[in-house]
Amino acid sequence: METVLHLISGDGDEQETTLNIARNLLDDESGSIDEVAVVAQAGGIEAVTADGEYGDRVRSLLDDGVSFKGCSNTLEAFGLEEADLVDGVETVPEGAVEVTRLQDEGYAYMRP
Amino acid sequence: METVLHLISGDGDEQETTLNIARNLLDDESGSIDEVAVVAQAGGIEAVTADGEYGDRVRSLLDDGVSFKGCSNTLEAFGLEEADLVDGVETVPEGAVEVTRLQDEGYAYMRP
Amino acid sequence: METVLHLISGDGDEQETTLNIARNLLDDESGSIDEVAVVAQAGGIEAVTADGEYGDRVRSLLDDGVSFKGCSNTLEAFGLEEADLVDGVETVPEGAVEVTRLQDEGYAYMRP
């Protein structure tokens, strides 16, 4: 099974819960989770910036196979560039389209 | 593909993000999004009232093809009537049933 | 149709909305909702504790056929035990895996 986490909130607690859940899905002992994707947009984009509070945790999740996608519309709105994101975070034109596409492919959705 | 946005929060930032995402889905240049629906209930109902802060933006999204559904259970709980909503916002008996129905039809779900 | 509600927020208003929606889904007169599940994790776990503010409402929903699952990872992180939860709330190793599994089975997802 596959899961997409929507990292859309600017709230630090909700961002932290999202990253915790990504880790718990990776660590799941039942082995039923094959893919974990995180789509960051709106206030959630800050959580995937290289200099942000959660930069190291995002790097660790990337290393362990979680895919991260940042929303280009959000980058533009926030005056950020792709280079401001943690290395390995891909960009997509619009996060909500990516979330739709992943669900269409069969991913379960979660918004912590 | 089709997307339903759940406008359920009374938080102004979350309401605004929901309307921004509806617009971004409409504007998506890949042309992969065929339908965008917004289901408003609980605190989110205020965002679709005619006199609310976002009335004009809701009107603009309606004009451009987004469908809006307001929850009748919420209207009753908030002492509102259908006439208090932006013209063109339809009502459904219970928003959560409508969100379930749309996902059952294949819509992707998002809760900004 | 079947619906899973994600009780993941520590915010009291969001917890209350989640329980209201569970009730409204049960009461739906169209009869289109066959199953309602609530998965409690992270800050949402407090809403399903026996001594919590919403204990009686959770008991009433359980009596009326809603299933509740509490996340064991969260219990451990919060220093809680299964015995601290309302009688009848089951536990699952990881709430997010359960939410994924239910969507994979065809449940619609909602995060109030």
mmCIF file of C-alpha atoms in Angstrom:
data_model
loop_
_atom_site.group_PDB
_atom_site.id
_atom_site.type_symbol
_atom_site.label_atom_id
_atom_site.label_comp_id
_atom_site.label_asym_id
_atom_site.label_seq_id
_atom_site.Cartn_x
_atom_site.Cartn_y
_atom_site.Cartn_z
ATOM 1 C CA MET A 1 0.000 0.000 0.000
ATOM 2 C CA GLU A 2 1.049 3.591 -0.585
ATOM 3 C CA THR A 3 0.420 6.730 1.436
ATOM 4 C CA VAL A 4 0.658 10.423 0.650
ATOM 5 C CA LEU A 5 0.967 12.860 3.535
ATOM 6 C CA HIS A 6 -0.181 16.416 2.893
ATOM 7 C CA LEU A 7 2.221 18.807 4.580
ATOM 8 C CA ILE A 8 0.097 21.891 4.122
ATOM 9 C CA SER A 9 -0.072 23.474 7.546
ATOM 10 C CA GLY A 10 2.145 26.236 8.883
ATOM 11 C CA ASP A 11 1.545 24.921 12.404
ATOM 12 C CA GLY A 12 4.719 23.461 13.920
ATOM 13 C CA ASP A 13 2.903 20.709 15.824
ATOM 14 C CA GLU A 14 1.093 19.558 12.695
ATOM 15 C CA GLN A 15 4.330 19.624 10.702
ATOM 16 C CA GLU A 16 6.073 17.557 13.363
ATOM 17 C CA THR A 17 3.205 15.051 13.475
ATOM 18 C CA THR A 18 3.425 14.695 9.706
ATOM 19 C CA LEU A 19 7.137 13.857 9.860
ATOM 20 C CA ASN A 20 6.551 11.477 12.791
ATOM 21 C CA ILE A 21 3.921 9.648 10.797
ATOM 22 C CA ALA A 22 6.205 9.372 7.773
ATOM 23 C CA ARG A 23 8.764 7.724 10.058
ATOM 24 C CA ASN A 24 6.187 5.413 11.635
ATOM 25 C CA LEU A 25 4.971 4.303 8.228
ATOM 26 C CA LEU A 26 8.576 3.464 7.263
ATOM 27 C CA ASP A 27 9.102 1.573 10.487
ATOM 28 C CA ASP A 28 5.864 -0.397 10.247
ATOM 29 C CA GLU A 29 6.650 -3.968 11.090
ATOM 30 C CA SER A 30 3.767 -5.424 9.113
ATOM 31 C CA GLY A 31 5.608 -4.442 5.949
ATOM 32 C CA SER A 32 2.358 -3.409 4.319
ATOM 33 C CA ILE A 33 3.476 0.108 3.351
ATOM 34 C CA ASP A 34 5.439 0.158 0.090
ATOM 35 C CA GLU A 35 5.697 3.885 -0.614
ATOM 36 C CA VAL A 36 5.464 7.065 1.437
ATOM 37 C CA ALA A 37 5.244 10.444 -0.293
ATOM 38 C CA VAL A 38 5.043 13.880 1.322
ATOM 39 C CA VAL A 39 3.641 16.804 -0.652
ATOM 40 C CA ALA A 40 4.568 20.171 0.880
ATOM 41 C CA GLN A 41 2.672 23.311 0.015
ATOM 42 C CA ALA A 42 1.278 26.514 1.529
ATOM 43 C CA GLY A 43 2.568 26.962 5.095
ATOM 44 C CA GLY A 44 3.938 23.429 5.057
ATOM 45 C CA ILE A 45 6.702 24.387 2.647
ATOM 46 C CA GLU A 46 8.754 25.827 5.499
ATOM 47 C CA ALA A 47 9.179 22.346 6.956
ATOM 48 C CA VAL A 48 11.182 21.234 3.917
ATOM 49 C CA THR A 49 13.525 24.221 3.652
ATOM 50 C CA ALA A 50 17.228 23.458 4.068
ATOM 51 C CA ASP A 51 17.602 25.940 6.911
ATOM 52 C CA GLY A 52 14.284 25.113 8.560
ATOM 53 C CA GLU A 53 13.762 23.519 11.945
ATOM 54 C CA TYR A 54 13.049 20.131 10.404
ATOM 55 C CA GLY A 55 15.775 20.072 7.732
ATOM 56 C CA ASP A 56 17.693 17.220 9.325
ATOM 57 C CA ARG A 57 14.616 15.107 9.806
ATOM 58 C CA VAL A 58 13.590 15.600 6.185
ATOM 59 C CA ARG A 59 17.106 14.575 5.081
ATOM 60 C CA SER A 60 16.881 11.435 7.186
ATOM 61 C CA LEU A 61 13.470 10.493 5.752
ATOM 62 C CA LEU A 62 14.737 11.096 2.212
ATOM 63 C CA ASP A 63 17.712 8.844 2.935
ATOM 64 C CA ASP A 64 15.327 6.143 4.055
ATOM 65 C CA GLY A 65 13.191 6.272 0.930
ATOM 66 C CA VAL A 66 10.405 8.790 1.555
ATOM 67 C CA SER A 67 9.797 11.013 -1.477
ATOM 68 C CA PHE A 68 9.197 14.729 -0.925
ATOM 69 C CA LYS A 69 7.555 17.078 -3.431
ATOM 70 C CA GLY A 70 7.443 20.847 -2.964
ATOM 71 C CA CYS A 71 4.835 23.019 -4.688
ATOM 72 C CA SER A 72 6.300 25.552 -7.151
ATOM 73 C CA ASN A 73 3.273 27.828 -6.842
ATOM 74 C CA THR A 74 3.999 28.026 -3.118
ATOM 75 C CA LEU A 75 7.704 28.696 -3.662
ATOM 76 C CA GLU A 76 6.804 31.653 -5.862
ATOM 77 C CA ALA A 77 4.226 32.973 -3.388
ATOM 78 C CA PHE A 78 6.718 32.722 -0.513
ATOM 79 C CA GLY A 79 9.654 34.214 -2.445
ATOM 80 C CA LEU A 80 11.586 30.951 -2.196
ATOM 81 C CA GLU A 81 13.602 29.066 -4.788
ATOM 82 C CA GLU A 82 14.140 25.353 -5.333
ATOM 83 C CA ALA A 83 17.679 25.860 -3.984
ATOM 84 C CA ASP A 84 16.204 26.855 -0.613
ATOM 85 C CA LEU A 85 14.734 23.375 -0.144
ATOM 86 C CA VAL A 86 16.484 20.367 1.359
ATOM 87 C CA ASP A 87 18.534 18.597 -1.319
ATOM 88 C CA GLY A 88 16.463 15.785 -2.747
ATOM 89 C CA VAL A 89 13.083 17.477 -2.385
ATOM 90 C CA GLU A 90 11.645 17.533 -5.897
ATOM 91 C CA THR A 91 9.326 20.264 -7.117
ATOM 92 C CA VAL A 92 5.976 19.932 -8.846
ATOM 93 C CA PRO A 93 4.048 22.765 -10.530
ATOM 94 C CA GLU A 94 1.109 22.549 -8.078
ATOM 95 C CA GLY A 95 1.018 20.447 -4.933
ATOM 96 C CA ALA A 96 -2.728 19.848 -5.049
ATOM 97 C CA VAL A 97 -2.492 18.404 -8.546
ATOM 98 C CA GLU A 98 0.238 16.048 -7.327
ATOM 99 C CA VAL A 99 -1.895 14.973 -4.350
ATOM 100 C CA THR A 100 -4.794 14.331 -6.723
ATOM 101 C CA ARG A 101 -2.567 12.363 -9.091
ATOM 102 C CA LEU A 102 -1.183 10.174 -6.298
ATOM 103 C CA GLN A 103 -4.662 9.359 -4.987
ATOM 104 C CA ASP A 104 -5.711 8.577 -8.549
ATOM 105 C CA GLU A 105 -2.807 6.096 -8.636
ATOM 106 C CA GLY A 106 -4.114 4.438 -5.484
ATOM 107 C CA TYR A 107 -2.282 6.217 -2.686
ATOM 108 C CA ALA A 108 -4.174 6.684 0.581
ATOM 109 C CA TYR A 109 -4.289 10.314 1.758
ATOM 110 C CA MET A 110 -3.570 11.727 5.160
ATOM 111 C CA ARG A 111 -3.509 15.290 6.430
ATOM 112 C CA PRO A 112 -2.055 15.301 9.944
ATOM 113 C CA MET B 1 -9.237 13.668 -12.445
ATOM 114 C CA GLU B 2 -11.564 15.176 -9.871
ATOM 115 C CA THR B 3 -10.860 16.749 -6.497
ATOM 116 C CA VAL B 4 -13.018 17.552 -3.495
ATOM 117 C CA LEU B 5 -11.767 20.153 -1.021
ATOM 118 C CA HIS B 6 -13.132 19.934 2.506
ATOM 119 C CA LEU B 7 -13.771 23.447 3.799
ATOM 120 C CA ILE B 8 -14.363 22.440 7.397
ATOM 121 C CA SER B 9 -12.124 24.719 9.418
ATOM 122 C CA GLY B 10 -13.109 27.969 11.062
ATOM 123 C CA ASP B 11 -9.504 29.146 10.752
ATOM 124 C CA GLY B 12 -9.160 32.014 8.291
ATOM 125 C CA ASP B 13 -5.770 30.918 6.995
ATOM 126 C CA GLU B 14 -7.015 27.410 6.296
ATOM 127 C CA GLN B 15 -10.120 28.782 4.573
ATOM 128 C CA GLU B 16 -7.977 31.033 2.409
ATOM 129 C CA THR B 17 -5.618 28.175 1.514
ATOM 130 C CA THR B 18 -8.625 26.083 0.482
ATOM 131 C CA LEU B 19 -9.859 28.787 -1.898
ATOM 132 C CA ASN B 20 -6.321 29.337 -3.244
ATOM 133 C CA ILE B 21 -6.038 25.637 -3.996
ATOM 134 C CA ALA B 22 -9.400 25.581 -5.758
ATOM 135 C CA ARG B 23 -8.091 28.386 -7.987
ATOM 136 C CA ASN B 24 -4.765 26.640 -8.592
ATOM 137 C CA LEU B 25 -6.532 23.419 -9.573
ATOM 138 C CA LEU B 26 -8.626 25.391 -12.090
ATOM 139 C CA ASP B 27 -5.533 27.107 -13.469
ATOM 140 C CA ASP B 28 -3.497 23.907 -13.750
ATOM 141 C CA GLU B 29 -1.821 23.976 -17.132
ATOM 142 C CA SER B 30 -1.545 20.201 -17.417
ATOM 143 C CA GLY B 31 -5.308 20.087 -17.921
ATOM 144 C CA SER B 32 -5.534 16.965 -15.804
ATOM 145 C CA ILE B 33 -8.177 18.285 -13.380
ATOM 146 C CA ASP B 34 -11.704 17.946 -14.742
ATOM 147 C CA GLU B 35 -13.816 18.829 -11.710
ATOM 148 C CA VAL B 36 -13.266 20.728 -8.464
ATOM 149 C CA ALA B 37 -15.863 20.556 -5.697
ATOM 150 C CA VAL B 38 -15.784 22.325 -2.335
ATOM 151 C CA VAL B 39 -17.863 20.958 0.549
ATOM 152 C CA ALA B 40 -18.335 23.526 3.334
ATOM 153 C CA GLN B 41 -19.373 22.481 6.814
ATOM 154 C CA ALA B 42 -18.750 23.203 10.488
ATOM 155 C CA GLY B 43 -16.619 26.358 10.887
ATOM 156 C CA GLY B 44 -15.926 26.372 7.156
ATOM 157 C CA ILE B 45 -19.496 27.383 6.346
ATOM 158 C CA GLU B 46 -18.682 31.015 7.147
ATOM 159 C CA ALA B 47 -16.362 31.167 4.150
ATOM 160 C CA VAL B 48 -19.298 30.647 1.778
ATOM 161 C CA THR B 49 -21.706 33.167 3.290
ATOM 162 C CA ALA B 50 -22.767 36.020 1.022
ATOM 163 C CA ASP B 51 -21.596 38.664 3.483
ATOM 164 C CA GLY B 52 -18.444 36.810 4.526
ATOM 165 C CA GLU B 53 -14.880 37.883 3.910
ATOM 166 C CA TYR B 54 -14.490 35.460 1.013
ATOM 167 C CA GLY B 55 -17.863 36.007 -0.695
ATOM 168 C CA ASP B 56 -16.358 37.570 -3.807
ATOM 169 C CA ARG B 57 -13.752 34.873 -4.197
ATOM 170 C CA VAL B 58 -16.404 32.160 -3.892
ATOM 171 C CA ARG B 59 -18.484 33.929 -6.557
ATOM 172 C CA SER B 60 -15.485 34.059 -8.862
ATOM 173 C CA LEU B 61 -14.740 30.342 -8.373
ATOM 174 C CA LEU B 62 -18.387 29.461 -8.987
ATOM 175 C CA ASP B 63 -18.300 31.518 -12.207
ATOM 176 C CA ASP B 64 -15.282 29.538 -13.328
ATOM 177 C CA GLY B 65 -16.879 26.145 -12.749
ATOM 178 C CA VAL B 66 -16.078 25.091 -9.174
ATOM 179 C CA SER B 67 -19.101 23.553 -7.446
ATOM 180 C CA PHE B 68 -19.787 24.476 -3.824
ATOM 181 C CA LYS B 69 -21.967 22.466 -1.432
ATOM 182 C CA GLY B 70 -22.987 23.748 1.998
ATOM 183 C CA CYS B 71 -24.034 21.387 4.802
ATOM 184 C CA SER B 72 -27.637 21.836 5.956
ATOM 185 C CA ASN B 73 -26.896 20.346 9.367
ATOM 186 C CA THR B 74 -24.298 23.076 9.828
ATOM 187 C CA LEU B 75 -26.670 25.812 8.660
ATOM 188 C CA GLU B 76 -29.162 24.718 11.287
ATOM 189 C CA ALA B 77 -26.510 24.534 14.017
ATOM 190 C CA PHE B 78 -25.230 28.017 13.134
ATOM 191 C CA GLY B 79 -28.682 29.604 12.807
ATOM 192 C CA LEU B 80 -28.117 30.295 9.114
ATOM 193 C CA GLU B 81 -30.386 29.808 6.110
ATOM 194 C CA GLU B 82 -29.643 28.849 2.544
ATOM 195 C CA ALA B 83 -30.367 32.482 1.608
ATOM 196 C CA ASP B 84 -27.364 33.556 3.689
ATOM 197 C CA LEU B 85 -24.988 31.696 1.377
ATOM 198 C CA VAL B 86 -23.422 33.012 -1.805
ATOM 199 C CA ASP B 87 -25.811 32.547 -4.729
ATOM 200 C CA GLY B 88 -24.945 29.320 -6.480
ATOM 201 C CA VAL B 89 -23.780 27.434 -3.397
ATOM 202 C CA GLU B 90 -25.985 24.327 -3.276
ATOM 203 C CA THR B 91 -26.961 22.649 -0.037
ATOM 204 C CA VAL B 92 -26.700 18.990 0.912
ATOM 205 C CA PRO B 93 -28.286 17.361 3.983
ATOM 206 C CA GLU B 94 -24.893 16.445 5.522
ATOM 207 C CA GLY B 95 -21.501 17.561 4.240
ATOM 208 C CA ALA B 96 -19.673 14.438 5.388
ATOM 209 C CA VAL B 97 -22.044 12.204 3.433
ATOM 210 C CA GLU B 98 -21.398 14.310 0.328
ATOM 211 C CA VAL B 99 -17.625 14.068 0.842
ATOM 212 C CA THR B 100 -17.983 10.298 1.192
ATOM 213 C CA ARG B 101 -20.141 10.095 -1.930
ATOM 214 C CA LEU B 102 -17.681 12.110 -4.008
ATOM 215 C CA GLN B 103 -14.730 9.950 -2.928
ATOM 216 C CA ASP B 104 -16.825 6.896 -3.734
ATOM 217 C CA GLU B 105 -17.255 8.364 -7.236
ATOM 218 C CA GLY B 106 -13.489 8.653 -7.572
ATOM 219 C CA TYR B 107 -12.746 12.182 -6.384
ATOM 220 C CA ALA B 108 -9.443 12.736 -4.606
ATOM 221 C CA TYR B 109 -9.836 14.355 -1.178
ATOM 222 C CA MET B 110 -7.968 17.271 0.309
ATOM 223 C CA ARG B 111 -8.341 19.078 3.605
ATOM 224 C CA PRO B 112 -6.165 22.186 3.546
ATOM 225 C CA MET C 1 -20.318 3.416 1.692
ATOM 226 C CA GLU C 2 -17.767 3.544 4.482
ATOM 227 C CA THR C 3 -15.970 6.469 6.101
ATOM 228 C CA VAL C 4 -12.879 6.747 8.267
ATOM 229 C CA LEU C 5 -12.455 9.866 10.381
ATOM 230 C CA HIS C 6 -8.915 10.764 11.374
ATOM 231 C CA LEU C 7 -8.921 12.018 14.960
ATOM 232 C CA ILE C 8 -5.387 13.337 14.927
ATOM 233 C CA SER C 9 -5.641 16.862 16.251
ATOM 234 C CA GLY C 10 -5.116 17.994 19.832
ATOM 235 C CA ASP C 11 -7.445 20.925 19.166
ATOM 236 C CA GLY C 12 -10.681 20.606 21.133
ATOM 237 C CA ASP C 13 -12.857 22.176 18.432
ATOM 238 C CA GLU C 14 -11.498 19.799 15.806
ATOM 239 C CA GLN C 15 -12.014 16.827 18.126
ATOM 240 C CA GLU C 16 -15.587 17.888 18.778
ATOM 241 C CA THR C 17 -16.277 18.362 15.064
ATOM 242 C CA THR C 18 -14.941 14.859 14.420
ATOM 243 C CA LEU C 19 -17.340 13.339 16.951
ATOM 244 C CA ASN C 20 -20.231 15.447 15.619
ATOM 245 C CA ILE C 21 -19.545 14.181 12.121
ATOM 246 C CA ALA C 22 -19.419 10.565 13.304
ATOM 247 C CA ARG C 23 -22.882 11.120 14.801
ATOM 248 C CA ASN C 24 -24.209 12.823 11.665
ATOM 249 C CA LEU C 25 -22.967 9.966 9.494
ATOM 250 C CA LEU C 26 -24.804 7.492 11.750
ATOM 251 C CA ASP C 27 -27.965 9.576 11.624
ATOM 252 C CA ASP C 28 -27.890 10.067 7.863
ATOM 253 C CA GLU C 29 -31.392 9.443 6.597
ATOM 254 C CA SER C 30 -30.300 8.413 3.128
ATOM 255 C CA GLY C 31 -28.960 5.186 4.637
ATOM 256 C CA SER C 32 -25.943 5.316 2.355
ATOM 257 C CA ILE C 33 -23.315 5.056 5.098
ATOM 258 C CA ASP C 34 -22.691 1.453 6.172
ATOM 259 C CA GLU C 35 -19.629 1.819 8.394
ATOM 260 C CA VAL C 36 -17.994 4.636 10.353
ATOM 261 C CA ALA C 37 -14.516 4.175 11.820
ATOM 262 C CA VAL C 38 -12.520 6.660 13.885
ATOM 263 C CA VAL C 39 -8.737 6.312 14.097
ATOM 264 C CA ALA C 40 -7.259 8.277 17.019
ATOM 265 C CA GLN C 41 -3.597 9.159 17.141
ATOM 266 C CA ALA C 42 -1.181 11.950 18.085
ATOM 267 C CA GLY C 43 -3.040 14.722 19.963
ATOM 268 C CA GLY C 44 -6.370 13.122 19.049
ATOM 269 C CA ILE C 45 -5.783 10.227 21.428
ATOM 270 C CA GLU C 46 -6.905 12.352 24.360
ATOM 271 C CA ALA C 47 -10.425 12.469 22.961
ATOM 272 C CA VAL C 48 -10.814 8.709 23.444
ATOM 273 C CA THR C 49 -9.464 8.439 26.994
ATOM 274 C CA ALA C 50 -11.909 7.164 29.605
ATOM 275 C CA ASP C 51 -11.459 10.238 31.779
ATOM 276 C CA GLY C 52 -11.328 12.719 28.925
ATOM 277 C CA GLU C 53 -13.851 15.421 28.148
ATOM 278 C CA TYR C 54 -15.440 13.377 25.385
ATOM 279 C CA GLY C 55 -15.501 9.971 27.098
ATOM 280 C CA ASP C 56 -19.289 9.801 27.271
ATOM 281 C CA ARG C 57 -19.731 10.801 23.675
ATOM 282 C CA VAL C 58 -17.257 8.155 22.539
ATOM 283 C CA ARG C 59 -19.144 5.537 24.599
ATOM 284 C CA SER C 60 -22.402 6.560 22.980
ATOM 285 C CA LEU C 61 -20.929 6.343 19.468
ATOM 286 C CA LEU C 62 -19.433 2.924 20.250
ATOM 287 C CA ASP C 63 -22.852 1.757 21.478
ATOM 288 C CA ASP C 64 -24.353 2.881 18.192
ATOM 289 C CA GLY C 65 -21.879 0.995 16.033
ATOM 290 C CA VAL C 66 -18.954 3.344 15.333
ATOM 291 C CA SER C 67 -15.605 1.554 15.621
ATOM 292 C CA PHE C 68 -12.729 3.354 17.351
ATOM 293 C CA LYS C 69 -9.047 2.458 16.956
ATOM 294 C CA GLY C 70 -6.301 4.006 19.088
ATOM 295 C CA CYS C 71 -2.667 4.117 17.945
ATOM 296 C CA SER C 72 -0.296 2.123 20.166
ATOM 297 C CA ASN C 73 2.695 4.225 19.079
ATOM 298 C CA THR C 74 0.838 7.271 20.382
ATOM 299 C CA LEU C 75 -0.082 5.561 23.655
ATOM 300 C CA GLU C 76 3.585 4.844 24.249
ATOM 301 C CA ALA C 77 4.660 8.377 23.337
ATOM 302 C CA PHE C 78 2.033 9.874 25.669
ATOM 303 C CA GLY C 79 2.735 7.491 28.561
ATOM 304 C CA LEU C 80 -0.760 6.019 28.304
ATOM 305 C CA GLU C 81 -1.956 2.415 28.431
ATOM 306 C CA GLU C 82 -4.800 0.676 26.666
ATOM 307 C CA ALA C 83 -6.624 0.628 30.025
ATOM 308 C CA ASP C 84 -6.716 4.440 29.946
ATOM 309 C CA LEU C 85 -8.948 4.418 26.867
ATOM 310 C CA VAL C 86 -12.723 4.183 26.799
ATOM 311 C CA ASP C 87 -13.816 0.535 27.006
ATOM 312 C CA GLY C 88 -14.389 -0.728 23.503
ATOM 313 C CA VAL C 89 -11.710 1.371 21.807
ATOM 314 C CA GLU C 90 -9.423 -1.145 20.094
ATOM 315 C CA THR C 91 -5.729 -0.526 19.585
ATOM 316 C CA VAL C 92 -3.689 -0.846 16.413
ATOM 317 C CA PRO C 93 0.119 -0.775 16.210
ATOM 318 C CA GLU C 94 0.185 2.433 14.120
ATOM 319 C CA GLY C 95 -2.833 4.625 13.359
ATOM 320 C CA ALA C 96 -1.529 5.787 9.984
ATOM 321 C CA VAL C 97 -1.166 2.200 8.784
ATOM 322 C CA GLU C 98 -4.772 1.539 9.824
ATOM 323 C CA VAL C 99 -5.971 4.665 7.994
ATOM 324 C CA THR C 100 -4.084 3.504 4.898
ATOM 325 C CA ARG C 101 -5.540 0.006 5.185
ATOM 326 C CA LEU C 102 -9.107 1.288 5.504
ATOM 327 C CA GLN C 103 -8.748 3.547 2.462
ATOM 328 C CA ASP C 104 -7.275 0.599 0.588
ATOM 329 C CA GLU C 105 -10.453 -1.320 1.494
ATOM 330 C CA GLY C 106 -12.557 1.474 0.014
ATOM 331 C CA TYR C 107 -13.275 3.745 2.960
ATOM 332 C CA ALA C 108 -13.554 7.458 2.243
ATOM 333 C CA TYR C 109 -11.228 9.583 4.405
ATOM 334 C CA MET C 110 -12.021 12.710 6.353
ATOM 335 C CA ARG C 111 -9.878 14.836 8.643
ATOM 336 C CA PRO C 112 -12.127 17.357 10.390
#
